[in-house]
Coordinates of C-alpha atoms in Angstrom, one line a residue:
Chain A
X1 CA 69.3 91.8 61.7
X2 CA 67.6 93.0 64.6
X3 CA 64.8 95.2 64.9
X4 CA 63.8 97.1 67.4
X5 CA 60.2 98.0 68.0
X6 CA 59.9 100.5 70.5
X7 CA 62.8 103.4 71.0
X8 CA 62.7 106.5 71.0
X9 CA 64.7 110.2 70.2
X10 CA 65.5 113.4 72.1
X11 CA 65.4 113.9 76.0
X12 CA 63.0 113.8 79.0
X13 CA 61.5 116.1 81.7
X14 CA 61.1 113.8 84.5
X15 CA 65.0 112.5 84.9
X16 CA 68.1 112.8 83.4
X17 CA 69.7 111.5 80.3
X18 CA 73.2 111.9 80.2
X19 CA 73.6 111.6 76.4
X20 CA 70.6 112.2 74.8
X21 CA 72.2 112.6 71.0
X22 CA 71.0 110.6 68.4
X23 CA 74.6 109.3 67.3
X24 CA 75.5 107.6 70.4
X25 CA 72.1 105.8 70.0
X26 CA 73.3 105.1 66.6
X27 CA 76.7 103.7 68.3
X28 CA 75.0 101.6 71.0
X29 CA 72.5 100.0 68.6
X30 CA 75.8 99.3 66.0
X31 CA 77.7 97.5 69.0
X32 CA 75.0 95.1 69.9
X33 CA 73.8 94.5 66.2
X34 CA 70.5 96.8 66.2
X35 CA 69.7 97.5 62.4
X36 CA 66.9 99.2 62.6
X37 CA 65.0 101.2 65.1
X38 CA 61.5 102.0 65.1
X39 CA 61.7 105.8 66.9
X40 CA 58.9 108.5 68.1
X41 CA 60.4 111.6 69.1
X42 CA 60.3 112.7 73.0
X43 CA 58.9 116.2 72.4
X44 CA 56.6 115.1 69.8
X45 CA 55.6 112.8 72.8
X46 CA 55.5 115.7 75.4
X47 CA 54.7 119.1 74.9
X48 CA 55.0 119.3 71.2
X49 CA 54.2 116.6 68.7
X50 CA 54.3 119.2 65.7
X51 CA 57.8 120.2 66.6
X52 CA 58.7 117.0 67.7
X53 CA 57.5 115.0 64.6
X54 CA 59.5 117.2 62.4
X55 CA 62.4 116.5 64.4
X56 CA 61.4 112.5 63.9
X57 CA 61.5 113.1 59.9
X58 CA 65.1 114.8 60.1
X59 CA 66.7 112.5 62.7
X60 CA 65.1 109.6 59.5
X61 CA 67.1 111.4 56.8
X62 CA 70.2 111.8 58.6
X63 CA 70.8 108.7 59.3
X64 CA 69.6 106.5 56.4
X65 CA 68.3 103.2 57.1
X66 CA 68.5 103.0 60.9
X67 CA 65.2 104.6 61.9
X68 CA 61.7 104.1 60.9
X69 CA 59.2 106.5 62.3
X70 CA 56.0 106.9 64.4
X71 CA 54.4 110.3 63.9
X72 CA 53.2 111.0 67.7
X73 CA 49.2 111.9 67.2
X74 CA 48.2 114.8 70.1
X75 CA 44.5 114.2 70.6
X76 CA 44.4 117.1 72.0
X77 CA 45.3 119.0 68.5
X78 CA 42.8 120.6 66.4
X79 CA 44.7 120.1 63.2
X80 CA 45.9 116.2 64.6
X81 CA 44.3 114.5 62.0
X82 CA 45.6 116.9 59.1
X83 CA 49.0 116.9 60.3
X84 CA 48.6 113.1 60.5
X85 CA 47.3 112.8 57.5
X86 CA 50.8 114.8 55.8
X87 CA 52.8 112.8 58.2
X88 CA 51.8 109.0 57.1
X89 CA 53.0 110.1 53.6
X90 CA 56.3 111.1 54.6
X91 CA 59.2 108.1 53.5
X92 CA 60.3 106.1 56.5
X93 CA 56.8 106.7 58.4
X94 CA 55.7 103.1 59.2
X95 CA 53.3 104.1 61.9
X96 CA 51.7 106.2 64.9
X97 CA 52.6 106.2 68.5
X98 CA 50.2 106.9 70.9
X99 CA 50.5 108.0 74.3
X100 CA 47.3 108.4 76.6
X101 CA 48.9 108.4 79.8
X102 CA 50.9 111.2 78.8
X103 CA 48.1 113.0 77.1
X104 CA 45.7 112.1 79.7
X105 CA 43.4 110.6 77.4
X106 CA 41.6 107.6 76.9
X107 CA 42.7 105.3 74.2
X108 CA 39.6 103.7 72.6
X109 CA 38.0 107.7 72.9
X110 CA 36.5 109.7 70.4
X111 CA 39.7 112.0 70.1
X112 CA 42.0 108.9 69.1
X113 CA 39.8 107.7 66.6
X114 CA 41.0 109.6 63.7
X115 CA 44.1 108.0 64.2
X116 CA 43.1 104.8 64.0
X117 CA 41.1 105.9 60.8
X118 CA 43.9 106.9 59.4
X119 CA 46.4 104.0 60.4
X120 CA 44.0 101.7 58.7
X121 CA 43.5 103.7 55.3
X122 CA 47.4 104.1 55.1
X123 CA 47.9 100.5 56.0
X124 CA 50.8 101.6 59.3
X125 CA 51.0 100.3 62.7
X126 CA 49.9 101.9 65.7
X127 CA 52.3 101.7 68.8
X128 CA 50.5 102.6 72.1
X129 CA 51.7 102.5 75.6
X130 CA 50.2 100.5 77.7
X131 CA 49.6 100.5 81.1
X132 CA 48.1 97.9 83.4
X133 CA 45.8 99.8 86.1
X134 CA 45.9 102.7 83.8
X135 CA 42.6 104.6 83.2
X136 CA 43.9 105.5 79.7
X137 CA 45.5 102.7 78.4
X138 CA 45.2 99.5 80.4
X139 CA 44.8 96.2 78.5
X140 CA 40.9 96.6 78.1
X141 CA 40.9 99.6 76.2
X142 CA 43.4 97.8 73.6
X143 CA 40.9 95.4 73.7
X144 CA 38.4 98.0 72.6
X145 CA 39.8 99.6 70.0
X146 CA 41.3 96.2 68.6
X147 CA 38.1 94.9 68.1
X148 CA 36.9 98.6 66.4
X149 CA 39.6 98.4 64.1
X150 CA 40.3 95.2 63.0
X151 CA 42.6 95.8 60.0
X152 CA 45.1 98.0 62.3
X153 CA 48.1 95.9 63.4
X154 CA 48.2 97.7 67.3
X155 CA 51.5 97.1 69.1
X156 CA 50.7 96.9 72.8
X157 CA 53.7 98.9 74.2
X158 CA 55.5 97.6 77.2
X159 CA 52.7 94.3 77.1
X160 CA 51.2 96.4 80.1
X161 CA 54.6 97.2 81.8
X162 CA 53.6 96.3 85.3
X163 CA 54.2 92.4 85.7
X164 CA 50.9 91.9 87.2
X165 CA 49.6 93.2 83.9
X166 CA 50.9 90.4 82.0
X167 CA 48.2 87.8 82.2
X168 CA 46.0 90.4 81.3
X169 CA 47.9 91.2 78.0
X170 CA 48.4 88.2 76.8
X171 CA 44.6 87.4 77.5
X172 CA 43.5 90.3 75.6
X173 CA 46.2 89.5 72.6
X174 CA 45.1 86.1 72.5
X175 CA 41.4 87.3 72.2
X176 CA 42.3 90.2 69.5
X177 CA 44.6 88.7 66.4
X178 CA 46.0 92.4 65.2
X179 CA 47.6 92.7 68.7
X180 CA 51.2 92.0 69.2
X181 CA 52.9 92.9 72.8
X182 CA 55.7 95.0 72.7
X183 CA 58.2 94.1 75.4
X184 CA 60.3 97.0 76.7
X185 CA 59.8 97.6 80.3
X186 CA 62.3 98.6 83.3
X187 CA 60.2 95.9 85.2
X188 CA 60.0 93.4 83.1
X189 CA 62.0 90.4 83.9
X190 CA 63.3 87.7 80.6
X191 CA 61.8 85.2 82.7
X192 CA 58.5 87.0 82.3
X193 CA 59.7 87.1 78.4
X194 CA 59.7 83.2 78.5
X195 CA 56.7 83.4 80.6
X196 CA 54.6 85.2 78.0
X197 CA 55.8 83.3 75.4
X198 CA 53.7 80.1 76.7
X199 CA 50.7 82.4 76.8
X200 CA 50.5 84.0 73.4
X201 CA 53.6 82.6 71.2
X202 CA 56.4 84.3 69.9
X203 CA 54.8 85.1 66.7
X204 CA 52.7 87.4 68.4
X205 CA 55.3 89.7 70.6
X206 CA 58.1 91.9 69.5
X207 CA 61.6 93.1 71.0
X208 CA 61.1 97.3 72.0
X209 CA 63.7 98.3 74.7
X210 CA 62.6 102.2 74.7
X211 CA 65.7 103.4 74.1
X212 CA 67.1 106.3 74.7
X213 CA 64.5 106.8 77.4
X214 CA 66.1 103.5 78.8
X215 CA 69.5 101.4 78.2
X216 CA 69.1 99.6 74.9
X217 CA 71.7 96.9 75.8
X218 CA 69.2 95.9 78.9
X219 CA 65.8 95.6 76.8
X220 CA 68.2 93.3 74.6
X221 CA 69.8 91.8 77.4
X222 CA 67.0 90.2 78.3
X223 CA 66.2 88.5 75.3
X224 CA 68.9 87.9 74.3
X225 CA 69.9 85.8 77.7
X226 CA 66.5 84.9 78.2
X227 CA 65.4 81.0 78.7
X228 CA 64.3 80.8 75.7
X229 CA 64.9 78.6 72.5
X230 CA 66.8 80.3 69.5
X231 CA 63.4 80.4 67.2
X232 CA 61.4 82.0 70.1
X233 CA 64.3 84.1 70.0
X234 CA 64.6 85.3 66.2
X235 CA 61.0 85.6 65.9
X236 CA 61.2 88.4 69.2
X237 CA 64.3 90.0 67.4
X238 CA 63.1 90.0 63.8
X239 CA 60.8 87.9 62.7
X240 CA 57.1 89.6 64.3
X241 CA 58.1 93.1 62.5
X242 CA 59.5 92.0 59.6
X243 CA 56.2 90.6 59.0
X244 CA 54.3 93.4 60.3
X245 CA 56.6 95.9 58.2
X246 CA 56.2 94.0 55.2
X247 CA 52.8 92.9 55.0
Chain B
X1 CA 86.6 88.1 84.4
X2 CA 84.9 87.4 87.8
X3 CA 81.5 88.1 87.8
X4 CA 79.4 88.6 91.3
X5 CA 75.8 89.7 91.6
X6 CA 76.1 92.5 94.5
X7 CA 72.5 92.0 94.9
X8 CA 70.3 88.9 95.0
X9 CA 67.7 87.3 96.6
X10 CA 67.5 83.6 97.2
X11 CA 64.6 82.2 98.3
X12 CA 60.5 82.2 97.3
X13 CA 59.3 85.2 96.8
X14 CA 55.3 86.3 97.5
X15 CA 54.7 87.7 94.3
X16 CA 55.8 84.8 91.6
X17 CA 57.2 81.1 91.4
X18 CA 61.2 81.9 90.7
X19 CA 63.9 79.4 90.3
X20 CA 65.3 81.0 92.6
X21 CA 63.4 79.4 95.3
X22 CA 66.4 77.3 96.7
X23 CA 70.0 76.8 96.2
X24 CA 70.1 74.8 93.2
X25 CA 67.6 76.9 91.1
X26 CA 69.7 80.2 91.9
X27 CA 73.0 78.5 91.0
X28 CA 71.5 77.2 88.0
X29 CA 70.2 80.6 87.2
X30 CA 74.0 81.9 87.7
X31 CA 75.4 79.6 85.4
X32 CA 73.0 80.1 82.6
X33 CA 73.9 83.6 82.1
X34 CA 77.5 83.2 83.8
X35 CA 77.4 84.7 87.0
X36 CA 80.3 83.5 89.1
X37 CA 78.9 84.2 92.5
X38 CA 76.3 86.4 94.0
X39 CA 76.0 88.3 97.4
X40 CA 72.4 86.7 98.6
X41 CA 69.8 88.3 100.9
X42 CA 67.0 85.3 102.0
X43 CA 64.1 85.9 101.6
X44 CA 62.6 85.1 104.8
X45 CA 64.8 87.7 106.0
X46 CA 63.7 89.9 103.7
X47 CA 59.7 89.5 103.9
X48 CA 59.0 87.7 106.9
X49 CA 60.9 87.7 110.1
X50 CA 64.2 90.0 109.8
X51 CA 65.5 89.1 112.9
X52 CA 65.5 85.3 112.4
X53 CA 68.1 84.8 110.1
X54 CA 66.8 81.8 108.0
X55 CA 68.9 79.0 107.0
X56 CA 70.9 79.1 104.0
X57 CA 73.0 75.9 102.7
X58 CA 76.9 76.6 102.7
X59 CA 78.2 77.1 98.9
X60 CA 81.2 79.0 98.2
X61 CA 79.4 80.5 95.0
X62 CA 76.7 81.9 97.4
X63 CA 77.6 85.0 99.7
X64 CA 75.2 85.3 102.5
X65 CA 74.3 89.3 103.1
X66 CA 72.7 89.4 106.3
X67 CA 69.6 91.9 107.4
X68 CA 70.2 94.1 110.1
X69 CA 67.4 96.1 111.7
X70 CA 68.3 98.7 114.0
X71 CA 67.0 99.2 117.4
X72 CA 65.6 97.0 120.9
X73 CA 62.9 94.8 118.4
X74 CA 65.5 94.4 115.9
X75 CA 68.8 92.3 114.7
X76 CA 72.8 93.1 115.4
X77 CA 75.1 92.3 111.8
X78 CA 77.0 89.1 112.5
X79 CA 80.6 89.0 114.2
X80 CA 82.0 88.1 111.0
X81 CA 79.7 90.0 108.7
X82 CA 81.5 92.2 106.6
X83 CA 78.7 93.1 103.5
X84 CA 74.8 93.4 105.0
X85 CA 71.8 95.1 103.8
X86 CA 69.2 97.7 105.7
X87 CA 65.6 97.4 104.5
X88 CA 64.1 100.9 106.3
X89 CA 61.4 100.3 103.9
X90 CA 60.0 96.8 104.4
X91 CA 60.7 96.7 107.9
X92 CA 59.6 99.7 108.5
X93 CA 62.4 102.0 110.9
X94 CA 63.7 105.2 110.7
X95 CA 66.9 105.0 108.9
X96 CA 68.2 108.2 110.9
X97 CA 66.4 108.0 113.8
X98 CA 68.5 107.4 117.0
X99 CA 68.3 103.8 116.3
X100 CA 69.6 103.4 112.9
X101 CA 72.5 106.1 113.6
X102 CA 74.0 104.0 116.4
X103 CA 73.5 100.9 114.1
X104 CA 75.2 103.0 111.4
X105 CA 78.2 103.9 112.8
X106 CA 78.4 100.4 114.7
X107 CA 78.8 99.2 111.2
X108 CA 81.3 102.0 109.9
X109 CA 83.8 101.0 113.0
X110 CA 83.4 97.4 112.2
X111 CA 84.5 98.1 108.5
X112 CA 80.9 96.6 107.2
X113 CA 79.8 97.8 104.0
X114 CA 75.6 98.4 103.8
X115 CA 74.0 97.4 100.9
X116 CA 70.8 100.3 101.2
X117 CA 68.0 100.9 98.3
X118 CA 67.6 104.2 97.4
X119 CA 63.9 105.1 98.4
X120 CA 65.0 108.3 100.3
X121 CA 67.4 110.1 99.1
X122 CA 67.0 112.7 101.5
X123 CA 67.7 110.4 104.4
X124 CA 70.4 108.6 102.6
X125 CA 72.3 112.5 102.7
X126 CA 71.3 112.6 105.9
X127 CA 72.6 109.2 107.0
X128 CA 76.0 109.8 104.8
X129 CA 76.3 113.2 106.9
X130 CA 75.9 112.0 110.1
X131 CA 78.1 108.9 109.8
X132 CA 80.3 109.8 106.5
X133 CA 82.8 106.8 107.6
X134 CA 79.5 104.2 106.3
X135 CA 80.7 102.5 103.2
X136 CA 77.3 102.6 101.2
X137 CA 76.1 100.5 98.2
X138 CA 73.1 102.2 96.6
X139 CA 71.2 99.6 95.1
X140 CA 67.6 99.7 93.2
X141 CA 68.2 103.1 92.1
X142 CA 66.1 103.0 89.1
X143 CA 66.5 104.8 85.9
X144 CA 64.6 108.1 87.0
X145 CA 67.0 109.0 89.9
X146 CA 70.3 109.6 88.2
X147 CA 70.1 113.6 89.5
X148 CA 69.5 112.5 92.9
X149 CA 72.5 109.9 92.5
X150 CA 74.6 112.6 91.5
X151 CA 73.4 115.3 94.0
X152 CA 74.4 112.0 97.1
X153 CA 78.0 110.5 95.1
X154 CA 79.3 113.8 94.3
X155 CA 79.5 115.0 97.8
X156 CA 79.7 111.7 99.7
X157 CA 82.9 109.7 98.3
X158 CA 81.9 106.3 100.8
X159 CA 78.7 105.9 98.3
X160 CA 78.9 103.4 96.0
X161 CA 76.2 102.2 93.3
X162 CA 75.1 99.4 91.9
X163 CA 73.7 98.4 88.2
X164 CA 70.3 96.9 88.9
X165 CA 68.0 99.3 87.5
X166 CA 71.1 102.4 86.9
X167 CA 69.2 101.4 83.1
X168 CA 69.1 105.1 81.6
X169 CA 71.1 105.4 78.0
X170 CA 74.5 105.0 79.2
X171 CA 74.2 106.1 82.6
X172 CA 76.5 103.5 84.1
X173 CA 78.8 104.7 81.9
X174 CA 78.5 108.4 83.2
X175 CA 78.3 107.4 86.9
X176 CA 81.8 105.7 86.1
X177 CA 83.4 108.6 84.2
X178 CA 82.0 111.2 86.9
X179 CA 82.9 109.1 89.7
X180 CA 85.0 106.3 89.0
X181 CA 84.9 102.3 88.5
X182 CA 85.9 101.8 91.9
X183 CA 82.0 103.5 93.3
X184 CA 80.0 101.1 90.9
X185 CA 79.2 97.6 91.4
X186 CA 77.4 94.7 89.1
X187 CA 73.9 93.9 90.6
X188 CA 70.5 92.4 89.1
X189 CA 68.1 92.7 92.3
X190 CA 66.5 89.0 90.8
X191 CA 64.5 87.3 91.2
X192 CA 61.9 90.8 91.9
X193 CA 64.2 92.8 88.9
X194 CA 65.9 91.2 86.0
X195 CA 69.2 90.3 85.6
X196 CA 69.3 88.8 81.9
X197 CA 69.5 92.6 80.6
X198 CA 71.9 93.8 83.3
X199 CA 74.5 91.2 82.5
X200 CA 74.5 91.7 79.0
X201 CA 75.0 95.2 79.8
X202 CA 78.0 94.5 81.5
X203 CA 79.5 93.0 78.5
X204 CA 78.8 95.6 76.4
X205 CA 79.7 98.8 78.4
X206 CA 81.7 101.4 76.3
X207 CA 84.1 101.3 78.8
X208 CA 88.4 100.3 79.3
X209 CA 88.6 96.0 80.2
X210 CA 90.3 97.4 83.7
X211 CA 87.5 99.1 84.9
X212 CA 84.7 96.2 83.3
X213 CA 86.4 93.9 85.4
X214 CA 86.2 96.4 88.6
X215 CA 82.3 96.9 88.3
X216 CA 81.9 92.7 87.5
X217 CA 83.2 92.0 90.4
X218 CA 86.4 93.4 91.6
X219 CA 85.1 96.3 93.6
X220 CA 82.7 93.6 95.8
X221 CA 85.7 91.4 96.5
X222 CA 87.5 93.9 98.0
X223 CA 85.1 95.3 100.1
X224 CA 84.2 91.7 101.4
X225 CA 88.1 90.6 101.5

């Protein structure tokens, strides 16, 4: 059973995706042994995260069992927290994705915080990207708002992306307990994978391969052929959500 | 199935230790995630002195790729070269200036494929245009440029792709079914890009045996004889 952390549904602006339908998500993830999918939607990420959300909860109910949702918070949006609020109710919510870099806003600022408020009072995760060099959402502002809300597991998406991020990631995950680094990344390498594994320990990261914004067989790819031992290797796959699904 | 990496770099690298820092770590790498054979670029060549040609130790597995650098301060291809690789970025030249035409069609009557990143795309159309009998490997496309890809393969039938970064939801398979098996090639880009995730890719592409076996390998083989 393998669980992916960090995917997503719908389409993109910025390039092209040839098919961006949920079923042949649903076929990919069946042919390489993906149960379950842990899914914002792309417009609720963009322009739209009313409209996109409630795109999120149908995409859930169609297909039952192989997607668990984060509700996108806009901190931009009056009504965020309310709509929030509705939203961590919903079956087959598990969580919120944030995305400062996107909505040009800083991740430990005043605008975020109902979301972490409302993450801890409903006991969900929060997925953020992250962004080494980013003035929104580099590894120090995880730091920040990991050590303001202490009791919110906070998945560190992409584990800074940019490889010369990754010491700083794992230093600020080794520092802050309730953050585990979320591996997708077009840059990352599965030697980094092992690389990181040294630093922080298994326990502490997750398998995310952003699907459908990116190939879902290449986030797997590399950990599945990483140099790494087959523990190390379960734990990435399935072991760090299960836990922080279950807990 | 043969497998060959279109696009590797053996050698250290600036920006990390990689085991790919001599011979034996890059075939070691190879085996581990069964790679048959790879086409190499050294890294000297690459990031220090592109006109020096470092020395590379003679295995059969290993398929020295050459730079070339166009113009009076740079470096001919080989006699016998028939796969090399322009770097218009790193080594800074224009890749249709006056220079890198004659260099380009140099190589198109010698029948020697280019391996060429694709930084530029408007120069790569240019290139194409000027020179249309340059057999092209795009390599390093990324998963951002597949509209650009298809704007450059749909008109130009001598480019060719590889599947280093082409890592958008099943884009390699739509580059294939738009273009064919025969324009895209297996590639990682590794050490600098990964090539765990590409290579499990390639064995898990929704697409006929015949044509796996085409991009693994097959279409590199043919171009290099």
């Amino acid at each position: 059973m393998i669980i992916d952390a960090h995917g997503h549904l719908g389409s993109w602006y910025a390039f092209a995706i040839p098919d961006s339908s949920t079923a042949s998500l649903v076929r990919v993830m069946d042919q390489c042994g993906v149960s379950t999918m842990c899914v914002s939607h792309l417009l609720a990420i963009g322009p739209d995260a009313a409209a996109g959300n409630a795109l999120l909860l149908d995409e859930i109910d169609r297909y039952p069992g192989r997607f668990l949702g984060y509700a996108v918070f806009d901190p931009h949006a009056p009504d965020a927290r309310a709509r929030t609020a509705d939203l961590l109710t919903r079956p087959g919510i598990v969580g919120l994705k944030l995305h400062p870099d996107t909505h040009e806003y800083a991740l430990d600022g005043p605008a975020y915080a109902p979301a972490f408020e409302l993450a801890a009072e409903h006991d969900r995760l929060v997925l953020s990207h992250g962004m080494f060099g980013s003035p929104w959402c580099a590894p120090e502002h995880f730091a920040t708002v990991a050590a303001r809300y202490p009791s919110v597991e906070l998945l560190m998406g992409h584990a800074a992306l940019f490889p010369p991020g990754f010491p700083a990631a794992a230093a600020v995950a080794n520092q802050h307990p309730n953050i585990t680094l979320e591996l997708c990344g077009s840059r990352t390498t599965a030697r980094h994978i092992a690389w990181l594994i040294t630093e922080v320990g298994a326990h502490r990261m997750a398998f995310g391969s952003d699907a459908l914004f990116l190939d879902l067989r290449v986030g797997l790819g590399r950990i599945q052929l990483a140099p790494i031992t087959q523990p190390d290797r379960n734990q990435l796959l399935t072991g760090t959500m299960t836990r922080l699904l279950n807990r | 199935m043969r497998v060959v990496d279109v696009n590797r770099i053996i050698g250290p690298v600036p920006t990390d230790d990689v085991p790919s820092k001599d011979a034996p770590g890059l075939l070691a790498e190879l085996d581990r995630i069964a790679i048959d054979a790879a086409c190499v670029v050294h890294s000297h060549d690459l990031y220090y002195d592109p006109t020096a040609m470092a020395e590379l130790p003679v295995d059969p597995r290993l398929i020295r790729v050459p730079i070339v650098v166009p113009g009076p301060l740079g470096r001919e291809a080989p006699a016998d070269a028939r796969l090399v690789r322009l770097c218009p970025s790193e080594h800074r030249f224009l890749l249709t200036g006056s220079h890198g035409l004659a260099t380009a069609r140099e190589l198109a009557e010698r029948d020697v494929t280019v391996l060429l990143a694709l930084e530029s795309p408007g120069s790569v159309h240019q290139l194409a245009s000027s020179v249309p009998g340059l057999r092209i490997v795009l390599i390093n496309t990324g998963y951002r440029a597949l509209r650009e890809l298809a704007d450059l393969m749909d008109v130009h039938p001598q480019l060719r792709v590889d599947t280093a970064t082409l890592c958008g939801h099943l884009s390699v398979e739509w580059v294939v079914r738009r273009y064919g098996a025969h324009r895209v090639l297996f590639g990682t880009g590794a050490p600098i890009t990964d090539d765990a995730g590409p290579r499990y890719q390639l064995d898990h592409l929704e697409l006929p045996a015949d044509q796996v076996e085409l991009i693994a390998g097959g279409n590199i083989l043919e171009l290099i004889g």
